[in-house]
């Protein structure tokens, strides 16, 4: 099939490359001319495992091209995906200005040749209806089209895998004609396909992300209880995860969720619920707990340095919001570093891929060549992202180079017993010494 993707970001580029890999002809469009120029030279705009090879292969086979010309793309395609950003708006809802603009632009180039317009960006329920209204307003009278909602569930860091083999593909459709064509497009993905009405499809995305965020805030709350009782959050998470109704995934205690999706999607879901007249209390608590978790971590670091960070040297391992990506949007690591800087700590950091991005928002910290340089002569080392390189570090060498062997492990990548034996002062999340005497 002939496919256009409007918005060549983390979702649009991966989706375009995967469709091309399946043998379709794909035009990826973006209004960022620099990005498109670089892609035409096969320079990727962000790091994602396996993406570059897949883009190269399909570009060379002329199945994947990059353009800034939305008219060319709409004329060419049978199916047009909208994959532009839906960032957090000023009032806490989703900012849909990019979506509205693209809908209007697409409308201008429609005609009697039937097309499917797919809403892939994450949007509040009811947005597809708005897109349809906009298109009808600006398209010529003979324009023939249907709207489909196809929320995206890819995970950065394993985006290719989670696009080609998602747990499910959700398709919100209104007409039989669109249903038949869009099912055909996804038939080769070998995943469960759920076809539903458009509002349900839109809601599934916000509902899924909120549930994931809820699991994280729940396990972080449990971790805080563990710290007060001497229980071990890893054992507790394992114990509850064995229950099939709960499952073991997404139960890692840490420094809170981040990234481009969960924080803004949770906020947008709360916002749309408020507008619909429903006070989504659980979700508000999930958001508050997540914000608090970062503060807990800052307090933990401060406490380990006798509540005085002035001129203390702190090493930070990891800047991206999760491993295997250079995405630092809403990364808890960045937030925590900013807090430490406010207290006049001296910060050095290392991340395998995210340092270039981090330099744009944190120009005043020192960036290192490797994890050891980051730890060298530090008073404390904070682990913010669970990259494999950190898990495989030589611990005796690490201990030897630190000024004080204090580690705050925000991702629980090491075992407290082992660290203690090696002579570290080690604090994980939810894995502290018993403080049961605190119970009054
Ligand atoms: N990143 C993820 O992991 C992920 C996962 C699932 C869903 N989503 C959702 O997918 C959507 C896109 O996310 P993303 O991470 O790819 O965003 P992104 O910021 O990486 O990419 C969006 C792209 O759209 C382009 N764009 C904006 N306006 C345009 C226009 N008028 N014409 C052409 N291009 C335009 C931007 O230049 C940018 O390259 C969002 O709604 C997001 O919530 C993201």
Coordinates of C-alpha atoms and ligand atoms in Angstrom, one line a residue:
X1 CA 0.0 0.0 0.0
X2 CA 1.0 3.6 -0.3
X3 CA 1.4 5.3 3.0
X4 CA 2.1 8.9 4.2
X5 CA 3.3 9.6 7.8
X6 CA 2.9 13.2 8.9
X7 CA 5.4 13.9 11.7
X8 CA 8.7 12.1 11.6
X9 CA 9.5 11.8 15.3
X10 CA 9.9 8.9 17.6
X11 CA 6.6 7.4 16.5
X12 CA 6.4 8.6 12.8
X13 CA 9.9 7.5 11.8
X14 CA 9.7 4.1 13.5
X15 CA 6.2 3.5 12.1
X16 CA 7.3 4.6 8.6
X17 CA 10.4 2.4 8.7
X18 CA 8.4 -0.6 9.9
X19 CA 5.8 -0.2 7.2
X20 CA 8.5 0.1 4.6
X21 CA 10.1 -3.1 6.0
X22 CA 6.8 -4.8 5.4
X23 CA 7.1 -3.9 1.8
X24 CA 4.8 -0.8 1.6
X25 CA 5.8 2.4 -0.1
X26 CA 6.1 5.2 2.6
X27 CA 6.6 8.9 2.5
X28 CA 7.6 10.4 5.9
X29 CA 6.9 14.1 6.1
X30 CA 8.0 16.7 8.7
X31 CA 7.9 20.5 8.8
X32 CA 11.3 20.5 10.4
X33 CA 13.5 21.0 7.3
X34 CA 16.7 20.3 9.1
X35 CA 15.4 16.9 10.3
X36 CA 14.3 15.9 6.8
X37 CA 17.6 17.1 5.2
X38 CA 19.5 14.9 7.7
X39 CA 17.3 11.9 7.2
X40 CA 17.8 12.3 3.4
X41 CA 21.5 11.9 4.3
X42 CA 20.6 8.9 6.5
X43 CA 21.4 10.8 9.7
X44 CA 19.0 9.7 12.4
X45 CA 17.4 12.5 14.6
X46 CA 17.5 10.4 17.7
X47 CA 19.0 7.1 19.0
X48 CA 16.8 4.0 18.8
X49 CA 18.3 0.5 18.6
X50 CA 18.1 -1.1 15.0
X51 CA 16.4 2.0 13.6
X52 CA 19.3 3.3 11.5
X53 CA 19.8 -0.1 9.7
X54 CA 16.1 -0.4 9.0
X55 CA 15.9 3.1 7.6
X56 CA 19.0 2.7 5.5
X57 CA 17.8 -0.6 4.0
X58 CA 14.4 0.7 3.0
X59 CA 15.6 4.1 1.8
X60 CA 18.1 2.4 -0.5
X61 CA 15.3 0.1 -1.7
X62 CA 13.2 3.3 -2.5
X63 CA 10.4 2.1 -0.2
X64 CA 11.0 4.9 2.3
X65 CA 11.4 8.6 1.4
X66 CA 11.6 11.8 3.4
X67 CA 9.9 15.0 2.4
X68 CA 8.7 18.4 3.8
X69 CA 5.9 18.4 1.1
X70 CA 2.6 17.4 2.7
X71 CA 0.8 17.9 -0.6
X72 CA 3.0 15.4 -2.4
X73 CA 2.5 12.9 0.5
X74 CA -1.3 13.2 0.6
X75 CA -1.6 12.9 -3.2
X76 CA 0.6 9.9 -3.2
X77 CA -0.9 7.9 -0.2
X78 CA -4.0 5.7 0.2
X79 CA -3.5 6.0 4.0
X80 CA -2.3 9.1 5.8
X81 CA -1.0 8.7 9.4
X82 CA -1.0 11.8 11.7
X83 CA 2.0 11.3 14.1
X84 CA 2.7 14.8 15.3
X85 CA 3.4 15.8 18.9
X86 CA 0.6 16.3 21.4
X87 CA 2.6 18.0 24.2
X88 CA 1.3 19.2 27.5
X89 CA -0.8 22.4 27.1
X90 CA -0.7 25.3 29.5
X91 CA -3.8 24.2 31.4
X92 CA -2.6 20.6 31.9
X93 CA -4.6 19.3 28.9
X94 CA -3.1 18.0 25.6
X95 CA -2.0 20.8 23.2
X96 CA -3.7 19.7 20.0
X97 CA -2.5 22.6 17.9
X98 CA -0.1 20.4 15.8
X99 CA -3.0 18.0 15.1
X100 CA -5.4 20.7 14.1
X101 CA -2.8 22.3 11.8
X102 CA -2.1 19.0 10.1
X103 CA -5.8 18.2 9.7
X104 CA -6.3 21.5 8.0
X105 CA -3.3 21.0 5.7
X106 CA -4.4 17.4 4.8
X107 CA -7.9 18.7 4.0
X108 CA -6.6 21.2 1.4
X109 CA -5.1 18.3 -0.6
X110 CA -8.0 15.8 -0.5
X111 CA -10.2 15.1 -3.5
X112 CA -12.6 12.4 -4.9
X113 CA -9.9 9.7 -4.5
X114 CA -10.8 7.9 -1.2
X115 CA -8.2 8.1 1.6
X116 CA -8.0 6.9 5.2
X117 CA -6.7 9.5 7.7
X118 CA -5.3 7.7 10.7
X119 CA -4.9 9.4 14.1
X120 CA -1.8 7.8 15.6
X121 CA -0.8 10.6 18.0
X122 CA -2.0 10.2 21.6
X123 CA -5.1 12.4 22.0
X124 CA -8.0 12.9 24.4
X125 CA -11.2 11.0 23.6
X126 CA -13.3 13.0 21.1
X127 CA -10.3 14.3 19.1
X128 CA -11.1 12.2 15.9
X129 CA -14.5 13.9 15.8
X130 CA -12.7 17.2 15.9
X131 CA -10.3 16.2 13.1
X132 CA -13.2 15.1 11.0
X133 CA -15.0 18.4 11.6
X134 CA -11.8 20.4 10.6
X135 CA -11.3 18.3 7.5
X136 CA -14.9 18.7 6.4
X137 CA -14.6 22.4 6.9
X138 CA -11.5 22.9 4.7
X139 CA -11.6 20.0 2.2
X140 CA -13.3 20.4 -1.2
X141 CA -16.9 19.2 -1.4
X142 CA -16.0 16.0 -3.3
X143 CA -13.4 14.9 -0.7
X144 CA -13.7 11.2 0.1
X145 CA -12.2 10.0 3.3
X146 CA -12.7 8.2 6.6
X147 CA -11.0 8.7 10.0
X148 CA -9.5 5.8 11.9
X149 CA -7.9 5.9 15.4
X150 CA -4.9 3.7 15.8
X151 CA -3.2 4.6 19.1
X152 CA 0.5 3.8 19.3
X153 CA 1.9 1.6 22.1
X154 CA 5.6 1.5 21.0
X155 CA 8.2 1.7 23.8
X156 CA 11.3 3.8 23.2
X157 CA 14.4 1.7 23.5
X158 CA 12.6 -1.3 21.9
X159 CA 10.5 0.7 19.5
X160 CA 11.1 -1.5 16.4
X161 CA 10.3 -4.7 18.3
X162 CA 7.2 -3.2 20.0
X163 CA 6.0 -1.8 16.6
X164 CA 6.5 -5.0 14.6
X165 CA 5.2 -7.3 17.4
X166 CA 2.9 -5.2 19.6
X167 CA 0.8 -6.9 22.3
X168 CA -2.2 -5.7 20.4
X169 CA -3.2 -3.4 17.6
X170 CA -6.2 -1.1 18.3
X171 CA -8.2 0.2 15.4
X172 CA -11.1 2.6 16.0
X173 CA -13.3 2.7 12.9
X174 CA -16.6 4.1 11.8
X175 CA -17.2 2.6 8.3
X176 CA -16.9 -0.9 6.9
X177 CA -14.8 0.4 4.0
X178 CA -12.2 1.8 6.4
X179 CA -12.4 -1.3 8.6
X180 CA -11.5 -3.6 5.6
X181 CA -8.6 -1.6 4.4
X182 CA -7.0 -0.8 7.7
X183 CA -7.3 -4.5 8.9
X184 CA -5.5 -5.5 5.7
X185 CA -2.7 -3.1 6.4
X186 CA -2.1 -4.6 9.8
X187 CA -2.8 -8.2 8.9
X188 CA 0.9 -9.1 8.4
X189 CA 1.8 -7.8 11.9
X190 CA 0.9 -11.1 13.5
X191 CA -0.6 -9.5 16.6
X192 CA -4.0 -9.5 18.1
X193 CA -6.2 -6.9 16.4
X194 CA -8.9 -5.2 18.3
X195 CA -11.4 -3.3 16.2
X196 CA -13.6 -0.9 18.1
X197 CA -15.4 2.4 17.8
X198 CA -13.3 5.5 17.6
X199 CA -13.9 6.9 21.0
X200 CA -13.1 3.6 22.7
X201 CA -9.8 3.4 20.7
X202 CA -8.8 6.8 21.9
X203 CA -9.7 6.0 25.4
X204 CA -7.8 2.7 25.4
X205 CA -4.5 4.6 25.0
X206 CA -5.0 7.0 27.9
X207 CA -6.4 4.2 30.0
X208 CA -3.4 1.9 29.3
X209 CA -0.8 4.6 30.0
X210 CA -2.6 5.6 33.2
X211 CA -2.7 2.0 34.4
X212 CA 1.0 1.6 33.8
X213 CA 1.7 4.9 35.7
X214 CA -0.5 3.6 38.5
X215 CA 1.6 0.5 38.8
X216 CA 4.7 2.6 39.1
X217 CA 3.3 4.9 41.7
X218 CA 1.9 2.0 43.6
X219 CA 5.2 0.1 43.7
X220 CA 7.1 3.3 44.7
X221 CA 4.6 3.9 47.5
X222 CA 5.2 0.3 48.7
X223 CA 9.0 0.9 48.5
X224 CA 8.5 3.8 50.9
X225 CA 6.7 1.5 53.3
X226 CA 9.5 -1.1 52.9
X227 CA 12.0 1.5 53.9
X228 CA 10.2 2.1 57.1
X229 CA 9.9 -1.6 58.0
X230 CA 13.1 -3.2 56.7
X231 CA 11.1 -5.2 54.1
X232 CA 12.7 -5.6 50.7
X233 CA 10.8 -4.1 47.8
X234 CA 12.3 -6.6 45.3
X235 CA 10.9 -9.5 47.4
X236 CA 7.6 -7.8 47.8
X237 CA 7.3 -7.0 44.1
X238 CA 8.2 -10.6 43.2
X239 CA 5.7 -11.9 45.7
X240 CA 2.8 -9.9 44.4
X241 CA 3.8 -10.3 40.7
X242 CA 3.5 -14.0 40.9
X243 CA -0.2 -13.5 41.1
X244 CA -1.4 -13.8 37.5
X245 CA -4.0 -11.1 38.1
X246 CA -1.2 -8.7 38.9
X247 CA 1.7 -9.9 36.8
X248 CA 5.4 -9.2 37.4
X249 CA 5.8 -6.4 34.8
X250 CA 6.2 -2.7 35.6
X251 CA 6.8 -3.4 39.2
X252 CA 10.3 -1.9 39.6
X253 CA 10.5 0.6 42.3
X254 CA 12.7 3.6 41.4
X255 CA 12.7 7.4 41.0
X256 CA 9.3 7.7 39.3
X257 CA 8.1 7.6 35.7
X258 CA 9.2 10.1 33.1
X259 CA 9.5 10.4 29.3
X260 CA 7.4 12.1 26.7
X261 CA 4.3 10.0 27.3
X262 CA 3.3 9.1 30.8
X263 CA 3.5 12.5 32.5
X264 CA 1.7 14.4 29.8
X265 CA -0.8 11.6 29.1
X266 CA -1.8 11.3 32.7
X267 CA -2.2 15.0 33.0
X268 CA -4.3 15.1 29.8
X269 CA -6.5 12.3 31.0
X270 CA -7.1 14.1 34.3
X271 CA -7.9 17.2 32.4
X272 CA -10.4 15.6 30.0
X273 CA -12.0 13.8 32.9
X274 CA -12.4 17.0 34.8
X275 CA -14.0 18.6 31.6
X276 CA -16.4 15.6 31.4
X277 CA -17.4 16.3 35.0
X278 CA -15.6 13.3 36.5
X279 CA -13.0 13.8 39.3
X280 CA -10.4 11.1 38.5
X281 CA -9.0 10.9 42.0
X282 CA -6.9 7.8 41.6
X283 CA -5.1 9.4 38.7
X284 CA -4.5 12.6 40.6
X285 CA -2.9 10.5 43.4
X286 CA -0.8 8.7 40.8
X287 CA 0.6 12.0 39.6
X288 CA 1.2 13.4 43.1
X289 CA 3.0 10.2 44.2
X290 CA 5.2 10.4 41.1
X291 CA 6.2 14.0 41.9
X292 CA 6.8 13.2 45.5
X293 CA 9.1 10.2 44.6
X294 CA 11.6 12.5 43.0
X295 CA 11.6 14.7 46.1
X296 CA 12.2 11.6 48.2
X297 CA 15.2 10.7 46.1
X298 CA 16.7 14.2 46.4
X299 CA 16.2 14.0 50.2
X300 CA 17.9 10.6 50.2
X301 CA 21.0 12.0 48.4
X302 CA 21.0 15.0 50.7
X303 CA 20.7 12.8 53.8
X304 CA 23.7 10.7 52.7
X305 CA 25.7 13.9 52.6
X306 CA 24.7 15.2 56.0
X307 CA 22.1 17.5 54.4
X308 CA 24.6 19.8 53.0
X309 CA 25.3 19.7 49.2
X310 CA 27.3 22.9 48.9
X311 CA 30.4 22.2 46.8
X312 CA 29.9 18.4 47.2
X313 CA 30.9 16.4 44.1
X314 CA 28.1 14.2 42.9
X315 CA 28.4 11.8 40.0
X316 CA 25.2 10.9 38.1
X317 CA 25.0 7.8 36.0
X318 CA 22.3 8.2 33.4
X319 CA 20.3 11.1 32.0
X320 CA 17.7 9.5 29.7
X321 CA 14.3 8.6 31.2
X322 CA 15.0 4.9 30.5
X323 CA 17.8 2.9 29.0
X324 CA 18.4 2.4 25.2
X325 CA 17.1 5.9 24.3
X326 CA 18.6 9.4 24.2
X327 CA 15.2 10.8 25.1
X328 CA 15.5 13.1 28.1
X329 CA 12.0 14.6 27.9
X330 CA 10.6 14.7 31.4
X331 CA 13.4 12.5 32.6
X332 CA 13.5 12.3 36.4
X333 CA 17.3 12.4 36.2
X334 CA 17.2 15.9 34.7
X335 CA 14.8 17.1 37.4
X336 CA 16.9 15.6 40.2
X337 CA 20.1 17.2 38.8
X338 CA 18.4 20.6 38.7
X339 CA 17.4 20.2 42.3
X340 CA 21.0 19.3 43.3
X341 CA 22.4 22.2 41.4
X342 CA 20.1 24.6 43.3
X343 CA 21.8 23.4 46.4
X344 CA 25.2 24.2 44.9
X345 CA 26.4 20.7 44.4
X346 CA 29.0 20.1 41.7
X347 CA 27.6 17.6 39.2
X348 CA 29.3 15.4 36.7
X349 CA 27.5 12.9 34.6
X350 CA 27.7 10.1 32.0
X351 CA 25.1 8.6 29.8
X352 CA 25.9 6.4 26.8
X353 CA 23.6 8.3 24.4
X354 CA 21.7 11.2 26.0
X355 CA 24.6 13.6 26.8
X356 CA 24.1 15.6 23.6
X357 CA 20.4 16.2 24.4
X358 CA 21.1 16.9 28.0
X359 CA 23.7 19.6 27.2
X360 CA 20.8 21.6 25.7
X361 CA 19.0 21.8 29.1
X362 CA 21.9 21.3 31.5
X363 CA 24.8 23.3 30.0
X364 CA 26.5 23.8 33.4
X365 CA 27.4 20.3 34.5
X366 CA 30.5 18.4 33.6
X367 CA 30.0 15.6 31.0
X368 CA 32.3 12.6 31.3
X369 CA 33.7 10.0 28.9
X370 CA 32.7 6.9 30.9
X371 CA 31.1 5.8 34.2
X372 CA 34.5 5.7 36.0
X373 CA 35.4 9.3 35.2
X374 CA 32.0 10.3 36.5
X375 CA 32.6 8.6 39.8
X376 CA 36.2 9.7 40.2
X377 CA 36.7 11.6 43.5
X378 CA 33.0 12.1 44.1
X379 CA 31.4 12.3 47.5
X380 CA 28.4 10.4 46.3
X381 CA 27.2 8.5 43.1
X382 CA 23.6 8.5 42.1
X383 CA 22.3 5.9 39.6
X384 CA 19.4 7.4 37.6
X385 CA 19.1 5.1 34.6
X386 CA 19.6 1.4 34.5
X387 CA 21.9 1.2 31.4
X388 CA 23.7 -2.2 31.1
X389 CA 27.1 -0.5 31.2
X390 CA 26.4 0.5 34.8
X391 CA 25.3 -3.0 35.8
X392 CA 28.5 -4.5 34.4
X393 CA 30.9 -2.1 36.2
X394 CA 33.9 -3.2 38.2
X395 CA 32.7 -2.5 41.8
X396 CA 36.2 -2.8 43.4
X397 CA 37.6 -0.3 40.9
X398 CA 34.6 2.0 41.5
X399 CA 35.1 1.9 45.2
X400 CA 38.8 2.7 44.8
X401 CA 38.2 5.9 42.8
X402 CA 35.4 7.5 44.8
X403 CA 36.3 10.0 47.5
X404 CA 33.5 8.6 49.6
X405 CA 32.0 5.2 48.6
X406 CA 28.4 6.4 48.9
X407 CA 25.9 5.1 46.3
X408 CA 22.3 6.1 45.9
X409 CA 20.9 3.5 43.5
X410 CA 17.7 5.0 42.1
X411 CA 17.1 1.9 40.0
X412 CA 18.1 -0.9 42.4
X413 CA 20.6 -2.4 40.0
X414 CA 22.9 -3.7 42.8
X415 CA 22.3 -5.9 45.8
X416 CA 22.6 -4.2 49.1
X417 CA 24.3 -7.1 50.9
X418 CA 27.0 -7.4 48.3
X419 CA 27.6 -3.6 48.2
X420 CA 27.9 -3.5 52.0
X421 CA 30.4 -6.3 51.9
X422 CA 32.5 -4.4 49.4
X423 CA 32.5 -1.4 51.7
X424 CA 30.0 0.9 50.0
X425 CA 27.5 3.0 51.9
X426 CA 24.7 1.8 49.7
X427 CA 21.1 3.0 49.6
X428 CA 18.6 1.6 47.1
X429 CA 14.9 2.3 46.8
X430 CA 12.8 0.3 49.3
X431 CA 15.8 -1.7 50.4
X432 CA 17.0 0.0 53.5
X433 CA 18.0 -1.4 56.9
X434 CA 15.0 -2.1 59.2
X435 CA 13.6 1.0 60.9
X436 CA 10.7 -0.8 62.4
X437 CA 11.1 1.1 65.7
X438 CA 9.6 4.0 63.8
X439 CA 6.1 2.4 64.3
X440 CA 4.5 4.3 67.1
Ligands
LIG1 N1 7.5 8.7 21.9 C1 6.8 7.6 22.3 O1 7.3 6.7 23.0 C2 5.4 7.5 22.0 C3 4.7 6.3 22.2 C4 3.4 6.2 21.9 C5 2.7 7.3 21.5 N2 3.3 8.5 21.3 C6 2.5 9.7 20.8 O2 2.8 9.9 19.5 C7 2.8 11.3 19.1 C8 4.2 11.7 18.6 O3 5.2 11.4 19.6 P1 6.7 11.5 19.2 O4 7.5 11.1 20.4 O5 6.9 10.9 17.9 O6 6.9 13.1 19.0 P2 8.1 13.9 18.4 O7 8.1 15.2 19.0 O8 9.3 13.0 18.5 O9 7.7 14.0 16.8 C9 6.7 14.8 16.3 C10 7.1 15.3 15.0 O10 6.1 16.0 14.3 C11 6.6 17.0 13.6 N3 5.6 18.0 13.3 C12 4.9 18.9 14.1 N4 4.0 19.6 13.4 C13 4.1 19.2 12.1 C14 3.5 19.6 10.9 N5 2.5 20.5 10.9 N6 3.8 19.0 9.8 C15 4.7 18.0 9.7 N7 5.4 17.6 10.9 C16 5.1 18.2 12.0 C17 7.7 17.6 14.5 O11 8.6 18.4 13.8 C18 8.3 16.3 15.0 O12 9.4 15.8 14.3 C19 2.5 12.0 20.4 O13 1.1 12.2 20.5 C20 2.9 11.0 21.5 O14 2.2 11.1 22.7 C21 4.6 8.7 21.6

